[in-house]
Coordinates of C-alpha atoms in Angstrom, one line a residue:
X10 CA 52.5 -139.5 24.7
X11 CA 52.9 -136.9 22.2
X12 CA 56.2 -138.3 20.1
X13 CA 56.3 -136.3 17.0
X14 CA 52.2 -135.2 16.7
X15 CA 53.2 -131.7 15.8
X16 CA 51.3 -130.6 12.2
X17 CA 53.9 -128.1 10.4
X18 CA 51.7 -125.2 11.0
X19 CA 51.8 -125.9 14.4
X20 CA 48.1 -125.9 14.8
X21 CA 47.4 -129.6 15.5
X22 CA 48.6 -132.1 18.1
X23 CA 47.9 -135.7 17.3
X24 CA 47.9 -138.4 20.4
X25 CA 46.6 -141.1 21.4
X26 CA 42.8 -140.9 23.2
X27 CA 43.4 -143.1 26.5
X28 CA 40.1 -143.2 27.2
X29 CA 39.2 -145.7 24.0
X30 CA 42.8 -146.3 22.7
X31 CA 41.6 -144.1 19.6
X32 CA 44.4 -141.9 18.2
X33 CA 42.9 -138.0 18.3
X34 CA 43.6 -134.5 17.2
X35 CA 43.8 -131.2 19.0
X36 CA 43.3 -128.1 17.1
X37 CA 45.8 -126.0 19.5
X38 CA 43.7 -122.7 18.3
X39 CA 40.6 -123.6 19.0
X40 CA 40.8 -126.3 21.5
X41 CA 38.7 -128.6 19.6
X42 CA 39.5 -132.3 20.0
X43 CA 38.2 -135.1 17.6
X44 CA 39.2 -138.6 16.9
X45 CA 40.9 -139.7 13.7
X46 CA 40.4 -144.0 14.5
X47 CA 37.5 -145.7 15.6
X48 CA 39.0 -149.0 16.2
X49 CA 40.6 -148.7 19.5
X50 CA 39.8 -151.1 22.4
X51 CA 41.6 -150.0 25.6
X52 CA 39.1 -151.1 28.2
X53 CA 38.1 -154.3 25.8
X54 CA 39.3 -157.2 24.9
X55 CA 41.0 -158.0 22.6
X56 CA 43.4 -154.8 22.8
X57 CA 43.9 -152.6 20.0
X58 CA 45.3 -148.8 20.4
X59 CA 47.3 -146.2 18.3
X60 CA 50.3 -144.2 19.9
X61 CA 53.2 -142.4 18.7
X62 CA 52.1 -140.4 15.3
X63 CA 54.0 -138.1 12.9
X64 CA 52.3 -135.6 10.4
X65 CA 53.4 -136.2 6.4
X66 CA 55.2 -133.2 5.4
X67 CA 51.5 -131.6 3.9
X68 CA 49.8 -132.7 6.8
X69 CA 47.0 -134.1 5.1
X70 CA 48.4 -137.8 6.3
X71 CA 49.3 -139.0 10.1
X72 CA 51.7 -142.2 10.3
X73 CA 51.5 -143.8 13.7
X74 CA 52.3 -147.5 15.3
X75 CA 49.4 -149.8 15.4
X76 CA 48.9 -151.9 18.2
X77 CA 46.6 -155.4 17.0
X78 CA 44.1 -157.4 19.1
X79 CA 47.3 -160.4 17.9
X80 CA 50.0 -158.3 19.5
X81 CA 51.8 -157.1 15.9
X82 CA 53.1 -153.8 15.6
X83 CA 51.9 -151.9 12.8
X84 CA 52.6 -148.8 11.1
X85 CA 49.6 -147.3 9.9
X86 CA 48.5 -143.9 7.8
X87 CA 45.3 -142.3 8.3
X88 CA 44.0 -139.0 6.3
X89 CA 43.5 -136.1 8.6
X90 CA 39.8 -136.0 8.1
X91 CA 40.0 -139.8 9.1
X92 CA 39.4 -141.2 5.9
X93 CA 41.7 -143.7 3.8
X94 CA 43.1 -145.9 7.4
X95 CA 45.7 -148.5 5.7
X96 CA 48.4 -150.6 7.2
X97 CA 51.9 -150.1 5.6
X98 CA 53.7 -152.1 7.4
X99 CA 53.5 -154.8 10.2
X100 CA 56.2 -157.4 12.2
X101 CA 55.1 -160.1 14.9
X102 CA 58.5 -160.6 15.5
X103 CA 59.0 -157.0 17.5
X104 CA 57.4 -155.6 20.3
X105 CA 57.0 -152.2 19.4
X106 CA 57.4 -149.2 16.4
X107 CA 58.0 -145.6 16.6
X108 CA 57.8 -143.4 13.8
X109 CA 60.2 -140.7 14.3
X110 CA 60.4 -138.5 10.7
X111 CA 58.8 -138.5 7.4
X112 CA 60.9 -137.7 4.5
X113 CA 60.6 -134.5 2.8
X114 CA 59.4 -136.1 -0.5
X115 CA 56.6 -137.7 1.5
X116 CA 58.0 -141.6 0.4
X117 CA 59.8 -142.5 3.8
X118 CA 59.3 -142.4 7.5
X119 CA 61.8 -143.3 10.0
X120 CA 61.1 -145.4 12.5
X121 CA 62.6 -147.1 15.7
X122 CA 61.7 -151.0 16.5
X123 CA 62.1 -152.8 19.3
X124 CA 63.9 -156.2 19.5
X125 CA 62.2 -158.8 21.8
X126 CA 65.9 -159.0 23.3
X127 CA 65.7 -155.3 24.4
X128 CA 67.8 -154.2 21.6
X129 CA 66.8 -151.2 19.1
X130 CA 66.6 -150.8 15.2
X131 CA 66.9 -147.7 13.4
X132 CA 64.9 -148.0 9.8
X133 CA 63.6 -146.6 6.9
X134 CA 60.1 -147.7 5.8
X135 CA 59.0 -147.0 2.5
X136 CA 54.8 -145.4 2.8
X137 CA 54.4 -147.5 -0.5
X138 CA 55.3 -150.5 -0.6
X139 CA 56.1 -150.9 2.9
X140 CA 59.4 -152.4 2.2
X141 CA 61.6 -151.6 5.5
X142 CA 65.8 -150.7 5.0
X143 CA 68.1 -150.9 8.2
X144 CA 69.9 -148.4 9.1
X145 CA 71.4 -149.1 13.0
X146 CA 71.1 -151.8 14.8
X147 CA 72.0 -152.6 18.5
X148 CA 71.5 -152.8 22.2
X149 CA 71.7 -148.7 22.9
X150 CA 67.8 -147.3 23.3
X151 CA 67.3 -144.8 20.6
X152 CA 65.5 -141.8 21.7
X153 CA 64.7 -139.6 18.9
X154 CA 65.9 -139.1 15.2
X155 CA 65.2 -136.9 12.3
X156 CA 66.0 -136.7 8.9
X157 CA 68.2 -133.6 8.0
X158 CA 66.7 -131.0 5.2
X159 CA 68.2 -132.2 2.4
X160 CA 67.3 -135.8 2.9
X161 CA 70.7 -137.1 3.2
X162 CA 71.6 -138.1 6.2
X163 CA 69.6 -139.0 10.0
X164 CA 70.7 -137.3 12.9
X165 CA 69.9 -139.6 16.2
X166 CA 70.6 -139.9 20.0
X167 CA 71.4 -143.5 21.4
X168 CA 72.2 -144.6 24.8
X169 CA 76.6 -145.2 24.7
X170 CA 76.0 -149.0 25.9
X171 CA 73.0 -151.1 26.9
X172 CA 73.9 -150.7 30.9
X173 CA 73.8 -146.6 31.0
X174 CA 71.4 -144.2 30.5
X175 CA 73.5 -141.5 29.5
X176 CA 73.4 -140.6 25.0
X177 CA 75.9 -139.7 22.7
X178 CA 74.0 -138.2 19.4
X179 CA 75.0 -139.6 15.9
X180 CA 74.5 -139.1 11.6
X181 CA 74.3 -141.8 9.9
X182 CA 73.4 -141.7 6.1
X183 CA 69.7 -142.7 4.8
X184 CA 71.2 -145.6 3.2
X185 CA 73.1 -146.6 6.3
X186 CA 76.3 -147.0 4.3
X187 CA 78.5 -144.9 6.6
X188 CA 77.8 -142.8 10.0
X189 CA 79.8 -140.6 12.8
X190 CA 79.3 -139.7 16.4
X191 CA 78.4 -136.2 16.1
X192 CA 78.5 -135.7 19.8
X193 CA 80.3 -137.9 22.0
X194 CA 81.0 -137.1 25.9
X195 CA 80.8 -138.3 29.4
X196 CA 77.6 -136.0 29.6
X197 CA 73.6 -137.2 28.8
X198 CA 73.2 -135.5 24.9
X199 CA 70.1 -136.0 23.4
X200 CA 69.1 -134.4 19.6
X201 CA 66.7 -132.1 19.7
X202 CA 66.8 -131.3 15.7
X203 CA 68.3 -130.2 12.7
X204 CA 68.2 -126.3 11.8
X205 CA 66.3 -125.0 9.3
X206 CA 69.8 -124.5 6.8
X207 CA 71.0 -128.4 7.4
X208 CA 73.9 -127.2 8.9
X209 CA 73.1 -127.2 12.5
X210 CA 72.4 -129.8 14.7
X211 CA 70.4 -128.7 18.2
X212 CA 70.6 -131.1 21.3
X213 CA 70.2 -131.3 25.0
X214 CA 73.3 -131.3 27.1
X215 CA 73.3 -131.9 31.1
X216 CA 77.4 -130.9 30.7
X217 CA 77.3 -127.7 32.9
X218 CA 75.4 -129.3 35.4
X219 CA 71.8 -128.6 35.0
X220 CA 70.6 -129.4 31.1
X221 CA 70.5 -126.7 28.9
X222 CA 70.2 -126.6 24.7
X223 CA 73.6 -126.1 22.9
X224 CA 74.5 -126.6 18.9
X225 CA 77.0 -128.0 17.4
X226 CA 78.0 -127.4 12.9
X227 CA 77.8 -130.7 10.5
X228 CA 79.0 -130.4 7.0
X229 CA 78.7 -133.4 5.0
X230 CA 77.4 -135.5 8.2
X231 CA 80.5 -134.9 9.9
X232 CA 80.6 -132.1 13.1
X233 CA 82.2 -128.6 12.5
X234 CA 83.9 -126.9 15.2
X235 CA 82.9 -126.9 19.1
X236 CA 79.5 -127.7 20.6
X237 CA 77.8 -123.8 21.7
X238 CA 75.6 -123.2 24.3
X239 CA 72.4 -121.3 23.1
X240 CA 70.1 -121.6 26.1
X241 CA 71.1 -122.6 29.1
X242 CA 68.9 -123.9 32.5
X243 CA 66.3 -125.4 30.7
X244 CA 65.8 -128.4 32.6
X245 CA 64.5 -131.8 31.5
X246 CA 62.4 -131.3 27.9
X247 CA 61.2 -134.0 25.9
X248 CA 61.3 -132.5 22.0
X249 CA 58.2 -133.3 20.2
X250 CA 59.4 -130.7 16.8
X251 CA 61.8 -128.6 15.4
X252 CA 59.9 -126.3 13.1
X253 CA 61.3 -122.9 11.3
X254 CA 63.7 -121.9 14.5
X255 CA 61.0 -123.0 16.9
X256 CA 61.5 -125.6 19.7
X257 CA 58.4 -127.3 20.3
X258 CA 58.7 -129.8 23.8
X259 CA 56.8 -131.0 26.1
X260 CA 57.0 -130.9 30.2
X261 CA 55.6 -133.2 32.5
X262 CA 54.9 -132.0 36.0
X263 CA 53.9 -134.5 38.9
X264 CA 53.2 -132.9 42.4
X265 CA 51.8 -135.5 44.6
X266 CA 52.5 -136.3 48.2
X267 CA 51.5 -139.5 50.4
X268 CA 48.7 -138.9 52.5
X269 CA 46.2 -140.9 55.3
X270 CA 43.1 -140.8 56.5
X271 CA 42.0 -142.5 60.1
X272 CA 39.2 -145.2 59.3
X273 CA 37.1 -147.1 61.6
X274 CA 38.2 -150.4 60.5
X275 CA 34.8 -152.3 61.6
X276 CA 32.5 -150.1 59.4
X277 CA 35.4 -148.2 57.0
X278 CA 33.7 -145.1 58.5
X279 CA 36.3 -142.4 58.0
X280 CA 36.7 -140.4 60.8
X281 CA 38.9 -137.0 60.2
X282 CA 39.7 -135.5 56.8
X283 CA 43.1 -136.9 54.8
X284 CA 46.4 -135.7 55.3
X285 CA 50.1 -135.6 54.4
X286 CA 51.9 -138.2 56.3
X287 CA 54.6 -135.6 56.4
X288 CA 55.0 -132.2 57.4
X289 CA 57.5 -131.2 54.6
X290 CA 57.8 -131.6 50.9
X291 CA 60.7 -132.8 49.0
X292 CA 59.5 -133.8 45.5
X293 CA 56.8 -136.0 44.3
X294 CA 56.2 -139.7 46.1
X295 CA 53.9 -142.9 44.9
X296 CA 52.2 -145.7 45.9
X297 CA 52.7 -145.9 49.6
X298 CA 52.9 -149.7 51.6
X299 CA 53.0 -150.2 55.3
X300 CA 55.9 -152.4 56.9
X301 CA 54.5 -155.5 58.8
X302 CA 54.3 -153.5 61.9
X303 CA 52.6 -150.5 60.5
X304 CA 55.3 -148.1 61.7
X305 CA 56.9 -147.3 58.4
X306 CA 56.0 -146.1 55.0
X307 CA 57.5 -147.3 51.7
X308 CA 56.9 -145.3 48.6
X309 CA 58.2 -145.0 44.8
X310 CA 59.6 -141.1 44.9
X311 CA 61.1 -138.3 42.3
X312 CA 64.0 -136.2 43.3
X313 CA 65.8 -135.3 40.4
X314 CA 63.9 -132.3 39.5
X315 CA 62.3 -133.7 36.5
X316 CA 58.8 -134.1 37.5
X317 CA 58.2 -137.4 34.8
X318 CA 58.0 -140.2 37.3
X319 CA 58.3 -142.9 33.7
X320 CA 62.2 -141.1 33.5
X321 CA 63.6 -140.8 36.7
X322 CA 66.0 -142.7 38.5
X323 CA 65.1 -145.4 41.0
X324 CA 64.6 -144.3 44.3
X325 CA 62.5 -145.5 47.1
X326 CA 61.7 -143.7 50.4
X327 CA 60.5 -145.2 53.5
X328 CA 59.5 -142.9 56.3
X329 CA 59.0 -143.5 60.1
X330 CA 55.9 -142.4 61.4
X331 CA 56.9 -142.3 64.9
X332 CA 60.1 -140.0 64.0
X333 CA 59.0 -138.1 60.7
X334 CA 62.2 -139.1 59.2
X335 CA 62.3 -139.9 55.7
X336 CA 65.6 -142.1 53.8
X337 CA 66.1 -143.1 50.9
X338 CA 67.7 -146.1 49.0
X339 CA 68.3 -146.4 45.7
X340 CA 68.5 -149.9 44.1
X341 CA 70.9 -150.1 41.1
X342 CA 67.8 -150.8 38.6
X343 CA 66.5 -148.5 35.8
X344 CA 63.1 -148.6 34.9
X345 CA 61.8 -149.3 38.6
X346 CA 57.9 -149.7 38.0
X347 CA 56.0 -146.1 39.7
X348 CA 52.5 -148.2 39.1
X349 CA 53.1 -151.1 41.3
X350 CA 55.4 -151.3 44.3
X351 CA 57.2 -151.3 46.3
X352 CA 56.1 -153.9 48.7
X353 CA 57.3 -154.8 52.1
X354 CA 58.2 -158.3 52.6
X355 CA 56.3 -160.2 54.9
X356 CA 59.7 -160.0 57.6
X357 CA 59.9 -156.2 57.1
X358 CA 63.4 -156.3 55.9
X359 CA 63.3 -156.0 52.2
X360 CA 60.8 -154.5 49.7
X361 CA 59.7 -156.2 46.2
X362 CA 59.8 -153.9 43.1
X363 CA 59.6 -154.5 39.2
X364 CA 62.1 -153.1 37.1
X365 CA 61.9 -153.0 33.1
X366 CA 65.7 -152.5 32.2
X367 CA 68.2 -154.3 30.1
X368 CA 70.6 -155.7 32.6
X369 CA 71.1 -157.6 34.1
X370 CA 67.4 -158.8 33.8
X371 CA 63.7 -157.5 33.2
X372 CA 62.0 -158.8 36.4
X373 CA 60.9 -158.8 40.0
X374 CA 63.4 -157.9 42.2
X375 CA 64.5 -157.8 46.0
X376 CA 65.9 -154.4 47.7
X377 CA 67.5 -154.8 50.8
X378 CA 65.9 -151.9 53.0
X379 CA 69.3 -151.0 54.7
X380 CA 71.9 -151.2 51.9
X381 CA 69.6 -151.3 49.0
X382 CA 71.1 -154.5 47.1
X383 CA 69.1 -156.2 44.8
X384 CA 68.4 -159.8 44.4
X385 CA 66.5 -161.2 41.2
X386 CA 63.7 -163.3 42.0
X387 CA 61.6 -163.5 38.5
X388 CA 63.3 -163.1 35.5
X389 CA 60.9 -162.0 32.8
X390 CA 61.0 -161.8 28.8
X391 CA 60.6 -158.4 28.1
X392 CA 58.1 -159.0 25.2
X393 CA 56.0 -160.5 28.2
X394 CA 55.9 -157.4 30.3
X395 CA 55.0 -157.9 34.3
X396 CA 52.0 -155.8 35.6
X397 CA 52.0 -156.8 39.1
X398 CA 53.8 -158.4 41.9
X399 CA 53.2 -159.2 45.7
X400 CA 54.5 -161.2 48.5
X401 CA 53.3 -164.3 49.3
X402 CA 52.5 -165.8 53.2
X403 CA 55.6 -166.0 54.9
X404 CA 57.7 -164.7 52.1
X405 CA 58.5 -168.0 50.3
X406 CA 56.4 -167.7 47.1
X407 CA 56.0 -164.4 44.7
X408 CA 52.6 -163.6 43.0
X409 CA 53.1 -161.8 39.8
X410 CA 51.0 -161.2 36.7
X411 CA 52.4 -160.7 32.8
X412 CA 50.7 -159.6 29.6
X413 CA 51.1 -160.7 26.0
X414 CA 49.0 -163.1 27.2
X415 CA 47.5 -162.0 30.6
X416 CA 49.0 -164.9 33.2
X417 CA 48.7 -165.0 37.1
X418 CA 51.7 -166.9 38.3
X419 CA 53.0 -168.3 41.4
X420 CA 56.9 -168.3 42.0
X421 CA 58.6 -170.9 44.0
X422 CA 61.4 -168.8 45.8
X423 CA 63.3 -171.6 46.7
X424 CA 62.9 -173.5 44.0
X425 CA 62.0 -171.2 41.5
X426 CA 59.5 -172.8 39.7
X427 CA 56.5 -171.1 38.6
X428 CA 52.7 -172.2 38.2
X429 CA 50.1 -170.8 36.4
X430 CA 46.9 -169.8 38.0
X431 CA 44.7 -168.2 36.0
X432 CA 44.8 -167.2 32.0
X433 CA 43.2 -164.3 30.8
X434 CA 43.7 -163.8 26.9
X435 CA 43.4 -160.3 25.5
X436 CA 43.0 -158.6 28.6
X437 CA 42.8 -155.2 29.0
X438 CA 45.7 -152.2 30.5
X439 CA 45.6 -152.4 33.8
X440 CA 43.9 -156.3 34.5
X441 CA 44.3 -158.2 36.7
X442 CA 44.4 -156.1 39.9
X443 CA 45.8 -159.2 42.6
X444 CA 45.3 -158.9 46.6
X445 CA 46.4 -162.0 48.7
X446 CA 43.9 -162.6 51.4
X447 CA 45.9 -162.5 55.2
X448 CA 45.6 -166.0 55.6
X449 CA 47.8 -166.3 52.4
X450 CA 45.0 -169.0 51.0
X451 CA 43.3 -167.1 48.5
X452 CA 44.2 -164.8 46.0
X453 CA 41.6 -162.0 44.5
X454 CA 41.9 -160.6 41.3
X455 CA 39.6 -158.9 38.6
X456 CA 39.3 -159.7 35.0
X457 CA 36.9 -158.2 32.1
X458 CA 34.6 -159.2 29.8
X459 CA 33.1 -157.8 26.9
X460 CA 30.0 -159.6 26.4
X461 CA 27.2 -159.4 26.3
X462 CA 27.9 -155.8 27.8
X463 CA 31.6 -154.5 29.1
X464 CA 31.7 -156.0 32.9
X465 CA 34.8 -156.0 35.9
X466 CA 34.6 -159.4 37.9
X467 CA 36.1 -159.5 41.2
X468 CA 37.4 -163.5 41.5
X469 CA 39.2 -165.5 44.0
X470 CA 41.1 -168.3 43.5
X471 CA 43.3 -170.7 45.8
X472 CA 46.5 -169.9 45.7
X473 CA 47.6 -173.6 45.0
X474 CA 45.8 -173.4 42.3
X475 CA 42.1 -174.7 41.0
X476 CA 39.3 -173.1 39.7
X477 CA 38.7 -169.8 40.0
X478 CA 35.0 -168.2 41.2
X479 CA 33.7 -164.9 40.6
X480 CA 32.6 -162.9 43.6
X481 CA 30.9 -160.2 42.6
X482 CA 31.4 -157.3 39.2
X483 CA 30.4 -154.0 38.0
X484 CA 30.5 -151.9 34.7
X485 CA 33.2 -149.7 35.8
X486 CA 36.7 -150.6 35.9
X487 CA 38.2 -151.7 39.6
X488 CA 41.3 -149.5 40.0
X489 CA 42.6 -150.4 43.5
X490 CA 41.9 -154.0 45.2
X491 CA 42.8 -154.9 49.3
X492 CA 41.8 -157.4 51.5
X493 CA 41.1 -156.1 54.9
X494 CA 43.7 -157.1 57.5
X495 CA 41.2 -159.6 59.1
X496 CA 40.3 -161.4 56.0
X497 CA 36.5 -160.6 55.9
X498 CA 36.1 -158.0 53.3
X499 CA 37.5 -156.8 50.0
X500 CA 37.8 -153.6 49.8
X501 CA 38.0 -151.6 46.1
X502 CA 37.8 -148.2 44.4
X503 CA 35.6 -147.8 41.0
X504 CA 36.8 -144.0 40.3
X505 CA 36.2 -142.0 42.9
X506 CA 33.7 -144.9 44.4
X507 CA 34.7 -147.3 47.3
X508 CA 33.2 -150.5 48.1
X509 CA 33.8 -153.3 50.2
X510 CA 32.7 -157.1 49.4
X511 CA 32.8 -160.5 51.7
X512 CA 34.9 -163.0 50.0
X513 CA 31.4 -165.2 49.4
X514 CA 30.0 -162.0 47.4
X515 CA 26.8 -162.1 49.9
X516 CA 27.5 -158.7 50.7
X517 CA 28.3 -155.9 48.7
X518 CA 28.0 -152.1 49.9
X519 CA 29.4 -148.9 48.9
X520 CA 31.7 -146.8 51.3
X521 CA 31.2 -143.4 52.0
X522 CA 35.0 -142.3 51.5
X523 CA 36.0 -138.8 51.2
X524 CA 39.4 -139.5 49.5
X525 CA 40.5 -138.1 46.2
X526 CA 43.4 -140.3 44.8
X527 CA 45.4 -142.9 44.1
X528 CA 47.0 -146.2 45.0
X529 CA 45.6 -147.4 48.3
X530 CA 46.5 -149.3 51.1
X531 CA 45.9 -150.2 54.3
X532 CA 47.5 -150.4 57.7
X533 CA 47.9 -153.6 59.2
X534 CA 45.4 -152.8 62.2
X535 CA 43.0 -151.4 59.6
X536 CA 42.4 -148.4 61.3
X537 CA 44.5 -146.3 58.7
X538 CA 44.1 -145.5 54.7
X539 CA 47.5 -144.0 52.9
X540 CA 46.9 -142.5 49.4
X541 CA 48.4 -141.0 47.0
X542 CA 47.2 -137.6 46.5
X543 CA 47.8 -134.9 43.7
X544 CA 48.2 -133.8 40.5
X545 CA 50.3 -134.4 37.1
X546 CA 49.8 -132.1 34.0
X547 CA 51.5 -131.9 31.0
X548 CA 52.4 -129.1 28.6
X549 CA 53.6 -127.9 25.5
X550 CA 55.8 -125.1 25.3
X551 CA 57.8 -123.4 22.3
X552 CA 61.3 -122.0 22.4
X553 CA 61.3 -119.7 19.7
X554 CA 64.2 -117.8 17.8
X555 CA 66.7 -120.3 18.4
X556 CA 69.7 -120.0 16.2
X557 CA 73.4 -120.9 17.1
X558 CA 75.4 -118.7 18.8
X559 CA 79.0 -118.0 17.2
X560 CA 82.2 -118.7 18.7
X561 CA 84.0 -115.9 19.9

């Protein structure tokens, strides 16, 4: 989540604080860390949280999208030291705002919007007046821009259509009167920067095979002579800033493997240490669900060598446990969900995922375990994002929960009607958690309050629909929910905590659970725990003394 945070010096890092939805800096020298908002609300309601920041060309000002308890995206300024927080710009209509540059002159910082359509604008937003100016407009994602030294023109990558993920980088002038493809071809090129001299563009090319950073000549907006490759075998980099010959990007490594741990299922005793559910290693895997009959594993899993799990193609895995043999399918969907799902179906022969793409729909789909076709089920707006999703008894209803507002929905399969269960406005990331109880009857989920004091209730309701009733709650958010596989407990983690609850909320104990990780489930007999186990960091790294190589 570090967009653009780079100061000029290259001293300071600003991002947003997860932990209160706060926007912070990071003093890179001396590892100090401090925050520069004090109105974030992350694990509150209502929501409010800033991402995505730039530094003004003094670094004495960062500009960074606002997001408000209403749902409006804002751009907003702040002075380093904190002081002087003002909105210069805000839109109900779109969903979200990205700063990308800030004008030499300090006056202008481009930005990217999103449509609630899925499309992309490309802007100009004046820091005084706030008066915006179009630049591009369409259904392409637009993944990074900047404006070039002399303030002329904006270099900026784009997808080529709305149904690929490969980009094509373009200049377009800052008063959007007339633009070029700078780089088009069947490769994925994405800009990483101007050069220092404005007559240099840098990007990422995956054209040899393997993605490497190349340069390619502009005079007057237009390209000069032949793409060159100055570094090859790179890999995957995300730019955050081009500064001085310097390439500053960030890496995101995930290593993380599914793992289980036997349990006795009448007291959750756990009775030999966790494990990998396989003996080999073939990239990182997610979120782990156990077929009907308990003898196969489906998991979201990375194999393109990338290591960020939010870019990656789709790709699930399901391994036998009596064999060891692990396949893999991949659903034509981009944007396949990594936080929820997949989930068998109740007849063991498809899996239920989310996708956030552009087409054909943003929604809750159906994978075919043997083929891998999709089938649409819920079609969502995508300025309504889905959370969750599960199976219903017997496969002929789909529980799924949105935000913007928070919802709990039944679908209809057959009919495709949807009822709502349960509204809860200005939730939270990451509420509600749902769990449908065995009998398919009742449907848990969790919910948060603010007053008097910050609270997690864990509530049931039918799942016809009624009034819901809390069960039990706690202080601490509930990160994983289950119902036991004979319907008399709940189980849950708070952190590293696991407790278990009867559905009445008469009893509630604590487990003593030796398992460090994430996204848990339970086999159908109960008497085994799959978990996600291992660890993601990010970095920052700096390619220095990059100049274009000449042609020969």
């Amino acid at each position: 989540d570090w967009c653009n945070g780079l100061s000029s010096n290259a001293r300071y890092l600003s991002y947003p604080d997860w932990d209160t939805g706060d926007l912070a800096v990071a003093d890179l020298t001396t590892g100090q860390v401090r925050r520069v908002t004090t109105q974030g609300t992350i694990n509150a309601s209502p929501v409010a949280f800033g991402e995505c920041s730039i530094f003004s060309p003094d670094d004495k000002q960062i500009a960074f999208f606002w997001q408000t308890p209403d749902t409006a995206s804002e751009l907003r300024v702040v002075g380093f030291d904190g002081s002087g927080m003002r909105t210069v710009y805000r839109d109900v209509e779109r969903t979200y705002l990205r700063p990308l540059d800030w004008s030499a002159d300090g006056r202008s910082v481009v930005v990217e919007l999103f449509e609630k359509n899925g499309g992309k604008i490309l802007a100009m937003i004046s820091m005084n007046s706030g008066a915006m100016r179009v630049l591009k407009s369409g259904e392409g994602g637009i993944s990074a821009a900047q404006l070039s030294p002399d303030g002329r023109f904006v270099a900026y990558s784009a997808r080529t259509s709305a149904d690929s993920t490969k980009q094509d980088v373009f200049v377009i002038t800052t008063d959007g009167s007339a633009g070029t493809a700078l780089i088009s071809h069947p490769a994925d090129d994405a800009l990483l920067g101007w050069g220092p001299d404005g007559a240099t563009v840098f990007f990422a090319s995956d054209r040899t095979g393997s993605y490497g950073v190349w340069s390619i000549g502009v005079q007057n907006g237009r390209p000069e002579g032949a793409p060159v490759l100055v570094k090859p075998d790179t890999g995957a980099i995300t730019p955050v800033r081009l500064l001085n010959g310097t390439l500053y990007y960030a890496t995101q490594t995930s290593i993380s493997d599914i793992y289980a741990a036997p349990i006795d299922p009448a007291t959750f005793r756990q009775l030999a240490p966790g494990a990998p559910v396989k003996s080999y290693s073939t990239g990182p895997d997610f979120a782990a669900d156990w077929s009907p009959d308990g003898k196969f594993l489906a998991y979201r899993s990375i194999r393109s060598g990338a290591g960020d799990p939010l870019s990656a193609p789709a790709l699930v895995s399901i391994l036998s446990l009596d064999t060891g043999k692990e396949r893999q399918i991949r659903p034509a969907l981009e944007g396949l969900d990594f936080n929820d799902g997949p989930h068998w179906s109740p007849d063991g022969r498809s899996l239920l995922v989310i996708a956030r793409q552009l087409t054909p729909e943003h929604g809750v789909y159906k994978v075919d375990v043997e083929t891998g076709a999709t089938t649409l089920i819920v079609r969502a707006p995508r300025d309504h994002p889905l959370l969750h999703a599960l199976w219903g008894r017997g496969g002929q209803s789909v529980f799924y929960t949105t935000s913007s507002p928070t919802r709990i929905v039944r679908h209809d399969v057959a009919t495709g009607q949807d009822t709502d269960l349960v509204s809860l406005p200005n939730s939270p990331a990451g509420i509600p958690r749902i769990a449908l109880s065995p009998d398919g009857r009742s449907l848990a989920f969790t919910a948060r309050e603010t007053t008097p004091a910050p609270r997690t209730t864990l509530n049931l309701v039918s799942a016809d629909g009624g009034p819901a009733r809390e069960v039990c709650c706690s202080g601490a958010l509930i990160n994983s929910l289950k119902w036991t596989p004979d319907g008399r407990y709940l189980f849950f983690n708070r952190g590293p905590e696991f407790w278990r609850t009867t559905p009445d909320g008469q009893v509630v104990e604590k487990i003593n659970l030796d398992l460090k990780g994430r996204w848990f489930a339970l086999s159908p007999d109960g008497r085994r725990i799959a978990f996600t186990f291992g660890q993601s960091k990010s970095e920052l790294w700096a390619l220095e003394n990059l100049a274009p190589r000449k042609n020969r």
